[in-house]
XYZ file of C-alpha atoms in Angstrom:
394
model
C 94.664 -24.365 200.871
C 91.198 -24.223 202.408
C 90.400 -26.342 205.449
C 87.677 -28.257 203.558
C 90.042 -29.223 200.749
C 92.727 -30.212 203.236
C 90.654 -33.040 204.699
C 88.567 -34.056 201.685
C 89.458 -36.946 199.350
C 88.868 -37.295 195.602
C 85.397 -38.551 194.706
C 84.957 -42.200 195.604
C 88.293 -42.600 197.380
C 88.459 -44.140 200.862
C 90.830 -44.284 203.800
C 91.371 -47.682 205.422
C 91.922 -47.295 209.143
C 94.125 -49.735 211.127
C 91.352 -51.953 212.507
C 89.799 -52.586 209.086
C 93.237 -52.908 207.491
C 94.187 -55.712 209.901
C 90.923 -57.550 209.261
C 91.336 -57.195 205.506
C 94.897 -58.491 205.750
C 93.794 -61.615 207.625
C 90.956 -62.305 205.173
C 93.232 -61.742 202.186
C 95.885 -64.103 203.572
C 93.385 -66.900 204.183
C 92.045 -66.627 200.619
C 95.538 -66.438 199.121
C 96.557 -69.641 200.899
C 93.455 -71.416 199.639
C 94.101 -70.326 196.048
C 97.733 -71.429 196.283
C 96.651 -74.831 197.586
C 94.663 -75.297 194.350
C 97.809 -74.638 192.297
C 97.259 -70.965 191.433
C 100.330 -68.722 191.242
C 100.123 -65.069 192.236
C 101.382 -62.302 189.977
C 101.290 -58.506 189.705
C 100.685 -56.096 186.839
C 101.277 -52.313 186.644
C 98.634 -49.959 188.003
C 99.020 -47.950 184.761
C 98.204 -49.484 181.368
C 97.799 -48.133 177.843
C 94.289 -46.962 177.027
C 94.446 -48.464 173.529
C 95.134 -51.969 174.854
C 93.991 -52.818 178.365
C 91.745 -49.756 178.625
C 89.629 -50.748 175.631
C 89.831 -54.492 176.296
C 88.552 -54.160 179.862
C 84.960 -53.450 178.719
C 84.625 -50.853 181.484
C 82.605 -47.828 180.394
C 84.855 -45.120 178.995
C 83.572 -42.498 181.436
C 84.603 -44.747 184.331
C 88.265 -44.873 183.283
C 90.861 -42.734 185.030
C 92.954 -41.341 182.152
C 96.232 -39.438 182.038
C 98.993 -38.704 179.536
C 102.601 -39.846 179.761
C 105.510 -37.671 178.655
C 105.327 -39.058 175.120
C 101.660 -38.098 174.785
C 100.263 -41.644 175.092
C 96.941 -42.019 176.907
C 97.213 -44.212 179.987
C 94.556 -45.587 182.324
C 94.571 -46.781 185.890
C 93.633 -50.456 185.523
C 89.827 -50.809 185.865
C 90.006 -54.575 186.410
C 92.632 -57.328 186.563
C 91.332 -59.727 183.925
C 92.424 -57.651 180.917
C 95.968 -56.956 182.258
C 96.486 -60.651 183.038
C 95.195 -61.561 179.572
C 97.812 -59.166 178.148
C 100.609 -60.818 180.122
C 99.413 -64.330 179.306
C 99.193 -63.611 175.572
C 102.573 -61.903 175.372
C 104.759 -63.925 177.741
C 103.149 -67.029 179.241
C 101.115 -68.899 176.620
C 104.059 -70.670 174.991
C 103.267 -74.352 175.422
C 99.467 -74.216 175.083
C 99.226 -75.494 178.651
C 96.519 -74.301 181.057
C 97.703 -71.403 183.206
C 96.445 -70.945 186.750
C 97.130 -67.368 187.790
C 95.986 -65.369 190.809
C 96.164 -61.763 191.960
C 95.320 -59.391 194.783
C 95.311 -55.763 193.671
C 93.489 -52.447 193.697
C 91.449 -51.432 190.649
C 90.056 -48.010 189.749
C 86.696 -46.989 188.305
C 85.711 -43.329 188.340
C 82.388 -42.356 189.912
C 80.228 -39.600 188.429
C 78.623 -38.958 191.830
C 79.446 -40.155 195.324
C 76.516 -42.509 196.044
C 78.614 -44.472 198.536
C 80.476 -46.388 195.827
C 84.274 -46.486 195.979
C 86.347 -45.493 192.960
C 89.258 -47.589 194.234
C 88.776 -51.057 195.679
C 90.713 -54.280 196.112
C 89.976 -57.473 194.231
C 91.376 -60.925 194.850
C 90.777 -63.494 192.163
C 92.022 -66.105 189.724
C 92.227 -66.680 185.969
C 92.330 -70.171 184.434
C 93.629 -69.635 180.887
C 93.993 -72.264 178.179
C 91.189 -74.628 179.258
C 87.797 -74.409 177.543
C 86.223 -77.382 179.342
C 83.199 -77.262 181.622
C 85.450 -78.749 184.307
C 87.415 -75.481 184.242
C 84.214 -73.503 184.859
C 83.357 -75.890 187.674
C 86.819 -75.501 189.177
C 86.417 -71.727 189.251
C 83.061 -71.962 191.003
C 84.309 -74.564 193.481
C 87.414 -72.513 194.293
C 85.305 -69.384 194.799
C 83.079 -71.248 197.251
C 86.068 -72.772 199.026
C 87.820 -69.384 199.267
C 84.798 -67.689 200.815
C 84.411 -70.476 203.349
C 88.103 -70.222 204.213
C 87.584 -66.492 204.830
C 84.911 -67.396 207.377
C 81.792 -66.749 205.277
C 79.021 -69.364 205.341
C 75.854 -67.492 204.383
C 76.191 -66.930 200.632
C 74.708 -68.091 197.339
C 75.987 -68.182 193.749
C 73.711 -67.248 190.853
C 74.855 -68.924 187.629
C 73.741 -68.136 184.099
C 74.969 -68.208 180.507
C 75.319 -65.010 178.490
C 75.287 -67.019 175.239
C 71.804 -68.310 176.032
C 70.429 -64.823 176.730
C 71.934 -63.407 173.538
C 70.663 -66.228 171.331
C 67.185 -66.268 172.883
C 66.721 -62.513 172.473
C 67.967 -62.662 168.869
C 65.431 -65.396 168.118
C 62.479 -63.491 169.550
C 63.407 -59.860 168.847
C 65.193 -60.204 165.528
C 67.652 -57.308 165.859
C 70.723 -56.614 167.978
C 69.395 -53.176 168.898
C 66.172 -54.571 170.358
C 68.100 -57.294 172.181
C 70.501 -54.778 173.751
C 67.628 -52.558 174.835
C 65.919 -55.423 176.660
C 69.215 -56.679 178.098
C 69.720 -53.337 179.826
C 66.651 -53.994 181.999
C 68.195 -57.298 183.090
C 71.513 -55.693 183.974
C 69.700 -53.087 186.084
C 67.514 -55.870 187.543
C 64.545 -53.721 186.619
C 62.048 -56.518 186.059
C 59.018 -54.225 186.247
C 60.506 -52.101 183.473
C 61.313 -55.288 181.524
C 57.685 -56.456 181.645
C 56.337 -53.058 180.644
C 58.801 -52.875 177.754
C 57.807 -56.349 176.525
C 54.098 -55.422 176.591
C 54.803 -52.504 174.234
C 56.894 -54.440 171.722
C 55.410 -55.085 168.241
C 55.421 -58.875 168.713
C 52.886 -61.682 168.666
C 51.253 -62.631 171.943
C 53.168 -65.939 171.823
C 56.560 -64.233 171.580
C 55.642 -61.736 174.286
C 54.744 -64.642 176.551
C 58.063 -66.330 175.769
C 59.894 -63.181 176.870
C 57.843 -63.027 180.073
C 58.356 -66.737 180.777
C 62.075 -66.142 180.378
C 62.060 -64.249 183.703
C 61.049 -67.460 185.476
C 64.251 -69.299 184.515
C 65.639 -69.371 188.044
C 66.123 -72.118 190.592
C 67.448 -75.645 190.420
C 67.740 -78.174 187.636
C 64.113 -77.536 186.649
C 65.191 -74.175 185.197
C 67.235 -76.075 182.603
C 64.172 -77.982 181.376
C 62.163 -74.745 181.222
C 64.938 -73.138 179.152
C 64.855 -76.004 176.633
C 61.118 -75.374 176.129
C 61.669 -71.709 175.209
C 64.351 -72.262 172.556
C 63.342 -72.825 168.918
C 65.189 -74.594 166.088
C 67.785 -76.007 168.533
C 69.697 -72.701 168.513
C 70.900 -71.870 171.971
C 70.658 -75.481 173.128
C 74.431 -75.796 173.485
C 74.440 -73.094 176.152
C 71.753 -74.938 178.119
C 73.639 -78.227 177.755
C 76.738 -76.527 179.182
C 74.736 -75.369 182.203
C 73.385 -78.898 182.635
C 76.920 -80.322 182.619
C 78.075 -77.609 185.021
C 75.248 -78.500 187.409
C 76.465 -82.108 187.456
C 80.086 -80.961 187.830
C 79.245 -78.917 190.924
C 77.466 -81.922 192.410
C 80.692 -83.912 191.917
C 82.613 -81.139 193.703
C 80.119 -81.465 196.553
C 79.090 -77.806 196.297
C 75.707 -78.065 194.624
C 73.851 -76.554 197.588
C 75.559 -73.181 197.054
C 74.481 -72.926 193.392
C 71.269 -71.472 192.029
C 70.627 -71.139 188.308
C 69.570 -67.740 186.986
C 69.378 -67.750 183.197
C 68.410 -64.051 183.208
C 71.855 -63.115 184.543
C 73.860 -60.663 182.413
C 76.937 -58.502 183.039
C 78.173 -55.028 182.114
C 81.539 -56.646 181.268
C 81.063 -57.317 177.568
C 83.955 -59.791 177.232
C 82.004 -62.648 178.871
C 81.085 -65.287 176.287
C 79.601 -68.226 178.194
C 78.879 -69.276 181.764
C 78.913 -66.341 184.176
C 78.042 -65.954 187.838
C 77.623 -63.616 190.786
C 77.854 -64.331 194.504
C 75.610 -62.693 197.100
C 75.885 -62.807 200.865
C 73.833 -61.801 203.890
C 72.497 -58.265 203.800
C 75.040 -56.895 201.305
C 73.081 -55.231 198.514
C 75.647 -55.807 195.765
C 77.513 -58.910 194.540
C 80.590 -59.591 196.667
C 82.159 -61.441 193.738
C 81.580 -62.336 190.110
C 83.187 -64.049 187.170
C 82.707 -66.156 184.096
C 84.106 -67.392 180.803
C 85.754 -64.960 178.374
C 87.007 -67.023 175.432
C 87.419 -64.058 173.040
C 89.347 -61.609 175.237
C 92.817 -62.967 174.477
C 92.212 -62.437 170.742
C 92.531 -58.716 171.425
C 96.148 -59.462 172.393
C 96.867 -61.758 169.445
C 96.130 -65.165 171.021
C 93.194 -67.543 170.759
C 92.527 -69.335 174.015
C 89.660 -70.275 176.292
C 89.659 -68.659 179.728
C 87.557 -68.325 182.853
C 88.008 -66.651 186.210
C 86.484 -64.749 189.095
C 87.135 -61.773 191.373
C 86.104 -61.183 194.986
C 85.515 -57.626 196.212
C 87.334 -57.503 199.543
C 85.430 -54.457 200.819
C 82.082 -56.147 200.238
C 83.339 -59.432 201.662
C 84.338 -57.605 204.862
C 80.857 -56.105 205.002
C 79.351 -59.582 204.665
C 81.640 -60.824 207.443
C 80.469 -58.026 209.719
C 83.263 -55.491 209.316
C 86.307 -55.518 211.559
C 86.980 -58.826 213.255
C 88.354 -59.484 216.698
C 91.622 -57.729 217.386
C 94.606 -59.779 218.410
C 95.714 -59.109 222.012
C 98.231 -56.290 222.281
C 100.692 -55.998 225.171
C 102.307 -52.682 226.135
C 105.528 -52.263 228.088
C 105.737 -48.806 229.672
C 109.280 -48.030 230.752
C 111.386 -45.280 232.197
C 114.682 -44.255 230.600
C 116.890 -46.118 233.112
C 115.132 -49.401 232.251
C 114.985 -48.971 228.475
C 117.348 -51.896 227.739
C 115.369 -54.194 230.039
C 112.140 -53.189 228.273
C 113.658 -53.790 224.824
C 114.846 -57.267 225.827
C 111.467 -58.181 227.317
C 109.642 -57.024 224.181
C 112.024 -59.046 222.010
C 111.277 -62.228 223.979
C 107.514 -61.618 223.796
C 107.575 -61.050 220.044
C 109.559 -64.229 219.463
C 106.864 -66.135 221.348
C 104.165 -64.649 219.104
C 102.913 -61.886 221.407
C 102.421 -58.434 219.898
C 104.341 -55.999 222.087
C 104.393 -52.192 222.097
C 107.190 -50.233 223.759
C 106.235 -46.889 225.283
C 108.578 -44.494 227.094
C 106.622 -43.074 230.032
C 108.114 -39.636 229.389
C 106.146 -39.518 226.121
C 102.783 -40.247 227.772
C 100.545 -37.222 228.365
C 97.546 -39.133 229.730
C 98.431 -42.451 231.337
C 94.840 -43.705 231.710
C 94.009 -42.982 228.061
C 97.257 -44.606 226.940
C 96.801 -47.828 228.888
C 93.108 -48.230 227.977
C 93.930 -49.144 224.375
C 95.983 -52.231 225.315
C 94.968 -55.663 226.588
C 97.894 -56.065 229.001
C 100.348 -53.583 230.505
C 103.756 -54.136 232.051
C 105.370 -51.237 233.941
C 109.161 -51.122 234.041
C 109.533 -47.831 235.826
C 112.011 -46.809 238.493
C 114.569 -49.150 240.022
C 115.544 -52.304 238.132
C 113.994 -55.533 239.305
C 110.580 -54.078 240.057
C 107.917 -55.086 237.530
C 104.225 -54.322 237.708
C 101.617 -56.145 235.582
C 98.234 -54.612 234.902
């Protein structure tokens, strides 16, 4: 094995060192407690799923799936998201009484990278799925819980962009006439390439009025005024229901007391094709990518034989940590350095400290090569060396 290969990792994979791991653990725990307090129950699904079911239902690009074969020759995938696996479980085992299900998860997902580009191929998501409720209140609950969870994690500087994929699809069909043209223009929105969008619109074989409608569409961002502007762009009342839903959601978020964190963006689209209605992304600080996203996916469960409304969201823990400033403050760590004749005394002292909530490390002095380097990594040091009864604090 060459030295390079010995220390390299597969493309997009990351090591999590102790300091970051501890910070991630604290952030995860605070979010989990918040989700539980809203009545969400945590569950787990396998890391491996069948390609024909969860793999195809996930809407992740095929080239981003990690695939392998089992011993029977079936194609498996490492789960690329958690929404599709939870939809599978809900459809097969949980949706018995037609009651809303509030489910939560914290798990790693896997999406292959074609080139490094700084993007991880494995990352942790924490999120919720509200299944069996097609009301706007359910969408509002998801948004309010997302906001509450981020605040509980210690994040204050963030903003949610909220749109409606049904409005975009209907509006583009009205103006462009064909699905192919609509998909082509939608790609510019997904890439947030608004210069390319404008240039593409200028070259379309459309009337000047329709071209202007497509250009005016890019202005549908902001507060409640964006809703009124959207109404003016729609013809023949088609697409109005989507705008009405956004209007009701705006009022719902005001009732939750979280309206200041919401900004409407009716140009918002997603690469996850299972979204059918309201969808959203959350941005924070100087992080260049969304730290979380979600939306309504009323048709996904049909792929598993059930018909049920559903909405949910996922937070990217790595990006949330970046927004929080990376590793947080370390908890104080106490070290007891002992000699062999005082080992029992050191063990008993460490036991008492741990019971009182103090993190205590035991270190036999015979195993220390460099005492100064060893002691510099701890906040407090106790020396139990030599004759019993003599204790030195540093």
